[in-house]
Short mmCIF file of C-alpha atoms in Angstrom, two decimals:
data_model
loop_
_atom_site.label_atom_id
_atom_site.label_comp_id
_atom_site.label_asym_id
_atom_site.label_seq_id
_atom_site.Cartn_x
_atom_site.Cartn_y
_atom_site.Cartn_z
CA MET A 1282 45.53 107.22 30.12
CA ALA A 1283 47.78 109.60 31.64
CA ALA A 1284 49.15 108.61 35.00
CA LYS A 1285 48.63 111.17 37.66
CA GLN A 1286 51.83 112.48 39.19
CA PRO A 1287 51.83 112.35 42.99
CA PRO A 1288 52.28 115.69 44.68
CA PRO A 1289 55.83 116.46 45.81
CA LEU A 1290 56.57 115.32 49.34
CA MET A 1291 56.93 118.06 51.87
CA LYS A 1292 59.66 117.42 54.38
CA LYS A 1293 58.92 118.54 57.87
CA HIS A 1294 61.86 120.23 59.49
CA SER A 1295 61.55 118.98 63.04
CA GLN A 1296 64.71 120.81 64.00
CA THR A 1297 62.99 124.11 63.55
CA ASP A 1298 59.61 123.00 64.81
CA LEU A 1299 59.94 123.57 68.57
CA VAL A 1300 56.71 121.84 69.57
CA SER A 1301 57.61 118.73 67.58
CA ARG A 1302 61.07 118.64 69.14
CA LEU A 1303 59.70 118.91 72.66
CA LYS A 1304 57.16 116.17 71.98
CA THR A 1305 59.88 113.88 70.60
CA ARG A 1306 62.13 114.50 73.63
CA LYS A 1307 59.23 113.80 75.97
CA ILE A 1308 58.45 110.51 74.21
CA LEU A 1309 62.13 109.52 74.39
CA GLY A 1310 62.27 110.53 78.03
CA VAL A 1311 65.18 112.94 77.74
CA GLY A 1312 65.49 116.58 78.66
CA GLY A 1313 63.56 116.30 81.90
CA GLU A 1314 64.80 115.35 85.34
CA ASP A 1315 64.97 111.71 86.31
CA ASP A 1316 64.54 110.20 89.79
CA ASP A 1317 68.07 111.23 90.81
CA GLY A 1318 67.50 114.82 89.72
CA GLU A 1319 69.81 114.52 86.72
CA VAL A 1320 68.95 116.10 83.37
CA HIS A 1321 70.01 113.93 80.43
CA ARG A 1322 70.75 115.54 77.09
CA SER A 1323 70.33 112.36 75.08
CA LYS A 1324 69.07 108.81 75.37
CA ILE A 1325 72.65 107.56 75.15
CA SER A 1326 73.75 109.55 78.20
CA GLN A 1327 70.63 108.38 80.00
CA VAL A 1328 71.40 104.72 79.27
CA LEU A 1329 75.15 104.94 79.90
CA GLY A 1330 74.84 107.16 82.93
CA ASN A 1331 76.77 110.16 84.11
CA GLU A 1332 80.55 109.80 83.86
CA THR A 1333 81.17 111.90 86.98
CA LYS A 1334 80.02 108.94 89.06
CA PHE A 1335 83.02 106.93 87.86
CA THR A 1336 85.81 109.43 88.40
CA VAL A 1337 88.58 108.39 90.77
CA ARG A 1338 88.64 110.20 94.07
CA GLU A 1339 92.34 110.78 94.52
CA PRO A 1340 93.96 110.79 97.95
CA LEU A 1341 95.47 114.05 99.07
CA GLY A 1342 99.02 114.49 97.77
CA LEU A 1343 98.93 111.67 95.21
CA ARG A 1344 99.79 113.87 92.22
CA VAL A 1345 102.58 115.58 94.18
CA TRP A 1346 104.04 112.16 95.06
CA GLN A 1347 103.81 111.05 91.42
CA PHE A 1348 105.59 114.22 90.32
CA VAL A 1349 108.33 113.85 92.95
CA SER A 1350 108.81 110.19 91.94
CA ALA A 1351 109.06 111.04 88.26
CA VAL A 1352 111.63 113.78 88.95
CA LEU A 1353 113.59 111.48 91.29
CA PHE A 1354 113.70 108.61 88.79
CA SER A 1355 114.64 110.95 85.92
CA GLY A 1356 117.38 112.70 87.92
CA ILE A 1357 119.04 109.50 89.12
CA ALA A 1358 118.76 108.00 85.62
CA VAL A 1359 120.51 110.96 84.02
CA MET A 1360 123.18 110.91 86.73
CA ALA A 1361 123.77 107.15 86.24
CA LEU A 1362 124.01 107.56 82.47
CA ALA A 1363 126.18 110.67 82.41
CA PHE A 1364 128.20 110.42 85.64
CA PRO A 1365 128.38 106.76 86.77
CA ASP A 1366 131.55 107.27 88.85
CA GLN A 1367 130.04 110.09 90.91
CA LEU A 1368 126.80 108.20 91.54
CA TYR A 1369 128.69 105.13 92.77
CA ASP A 1370 130.91 107.33 94.93
CA VAL A 1371 127.88 109.00 96.55
CA VAL A 1372 126.21 105.68 97.38
CA PHE A 1373 129.25 103.66 98.47
CA ASP A 1374 131.44 106.51 99.76
CA GLY A 1375 134.80 106.20 98.09
CA ALA A 1376 134.64 102.60 96.84
CA GLU A 1377 136.40 102.04 93.54
CA VAL A 1378 134.28 101.53 90.42
CA THR A 1379 135.37 98.44 88.50
CA SER A 1380 133.07 98.92 85.48
CA LYS A 1381 130.78 101.73 84.34
CA THR A 1382 128.59 99.49 82.17
CA PRO A 1383 126.35 98.10 84.95
CA ILE A 1384 125.77 101.58 86.32
CA ARG A 1385 124.83 102.89 82.89
CA LEU A 1386 122.49 99.92 82.34
CA TYR A 1387 120.92 100.79 85.70
CA GLY A 1388 120.50 104.37 84.42
CA GLY A 1389 118.80 103.11 81.26
CA ALA A 1390 116.39 100.98 83.26
CA LEU A 1391 115.60 103.92 85.54
CA LEU A 1392 115.02 106.16 82.55
CA SER A 1393 112.49 103.66 81.21
CA ILE A 1394 110.70 103.54 84.54
CA SER A 1395 110.74 107.34 84.72
CA LEU A 1396 108.92 107.53 81.37
CA ILE A 1397 106.19 105.33 82.83
CA MET A 1398 106.05 107.62 85.88
CA TRP A 1399 105.68 110.74 83.74
CA ASN A 1400 102.86 109.15 81.72
CA ALA A 1401 101.08 107.96 84.87
CA LEU A 1402 101.13 111.51 86.16
CA TYR A 1403 98.72 112.56 83.41
CA THR A 1404 96.26 109.67 83.57
CA ALA A 1405 93.04 109.40 85.54
CA GLU A 1406 92.74 105.63 85.20
CA LYS A 1407 92.83 103.96 88.57
CA ILE A 1408 94.50 100.75 87.43
CA ILE A 1409 97.41 102.54 85.73
CA ILE A 1410 98.02 104.69 88.80
CA ARG A 1411 97.96 101.60 91.04
CA TRP A 1412 100.36 99.62 88.83
CA THR A 1413 102.77 102.56 88.74
CA LEU A 1414 102.70 102.87 92.52
CA LEU A 1415 103.26 99.12 92.88
CA THR A 1416 106.21 99.35 90.46
CA GLU A 1417 107.72 102.11 92.60
CA ALA A 1418 107.24 100.15 95.82
CA CYS A 1419 108.83 97.03 94.30
CA TYR A 1420 111.76 99.02 92.89
CA PHE A 1421 112.48 100.76 96.18
CA GLY A 1422 112.12 97.48 98.10
CA VAL A 1423 114.52 95.64 95.81
CA GLN A 1424 116.97 98.54 95.92
CA PHE A 1425 116.87 98.49 99.73
CA LEU A 1426 117.62 94.74 99.77
CA VAL A 1427 120.44 95.00 97.20
CA VAL A 1428 122.18 97.90 98.97
CA THR A 1429 121.80 96.14 102.34
CA ALA A 1430 123.32 92.93 100.91
CA THR A 1431 126.17 94.88 99.31
CA LEU A 1432 126.92 96.62 102.60
CA ALA A 1433 126.91 93.28 104.41
CA GLU A 1434 129.44 91.88 101.90
CA THR A 1435 131.78 94.85 101.82
CA GLY A 1436 131.40 96.02 105.41
CA LEU A 1437 131.43 99.66 104.27
CA MET A 1438 129.03 101.87 106.19
CA SER A 1439 128.64 105.60 105.67
CA LEU A 1440 126.14 108.31 106.48
CA GLY A 1441 125.18 108.58 102.80
CA THR A 1442 124.39 104.87 102.62
CA LEU A 1443 122.30 105.00 105.79
CA LEU A 1444 120.37 107.97 104.42
CA LEU A 1445 119.82 106.07 101.16
CA LEU A 1446 118.46 103.05 103.03
CA ALA A 1447 116.20 105.18 105.24
CA SER A 1448 114.85 107.10 102.23
CA ARG A 1449 114.13 103.85 100.36
CA LEU A 1450 112.14 102.49 103.28
CA LEU A 1451 110.21 105.76 103.49
CA PHE A 1452 109.51 105.66 99.74
CA VAL A 1453 108.24 102.06 99.99
CA VAL A 1454 105.84 103.07 102.77
CA ILE A 1455 104.56 106.12 100.86
CA SER A 1456 104.06 104.18 97.61
CA ILE A 1457 102.21 101.34 99.36
CA TYR A 1458 100.05 103.85 101.24
CA TYR A 1459 98.95 105.53 98.01
CA TYR A 1460 98.55 102.15 96.31
CA TYR A 1461 95.99 101.09 98.90
CA GLN A 1462 94.32 104.51 99.04
CA VAL A 1463 93.74 104.56 95.27
CA GLY A 1464 92.37 101.01 95.42
CA ARG A 1465 89.86 101.70 98.17
CA ARG A 1466 86.21 101.76 97.27
CA PRO A 1467 84.57 105.14 97.82
CA LYS A 1468 82.11 105.47 100.66
CA LYS A 1469 78.47 105.61 99.61
CA VAL A 1470 76.88 108.90 100.47
#
């Protein structure tokens, strides 16, 4: 006996069959509006949700402050690396530099921090922005304390040093302000 060959299978092209596609989407529950009025393109986006709900609402001026900080850190780092004598002279008004090595190490550390600042400028992740702002606030706070202690030891006081101390306090306040603003939970609408 000869075995009967089954007929060739016909594949249905559901991609081109519009009615079949619409039925499938209706069964899956995608393509139509949900209770919130959102239209989901796929089941995955329906399950995971809309990513616009999770975007960080940035406080006004945050990106400008991040840019100014990155430029400030980079500029002082380059000055400390290339011109350590002039940087020391500006801060301590005519005091003699005993060694350039600590100033250049300071410049290297600032350059490393400035790279973090530049990278944080381009991120949207809340935790990275907050850690960067906290790093800035700690740096400026420590710098304020070190310069104040150095002035107390040496007894040298100049207008440049007072301006440096005042600017460091201002920078601490601004960084802490943005740190708390980025960390706040958004109001429910």
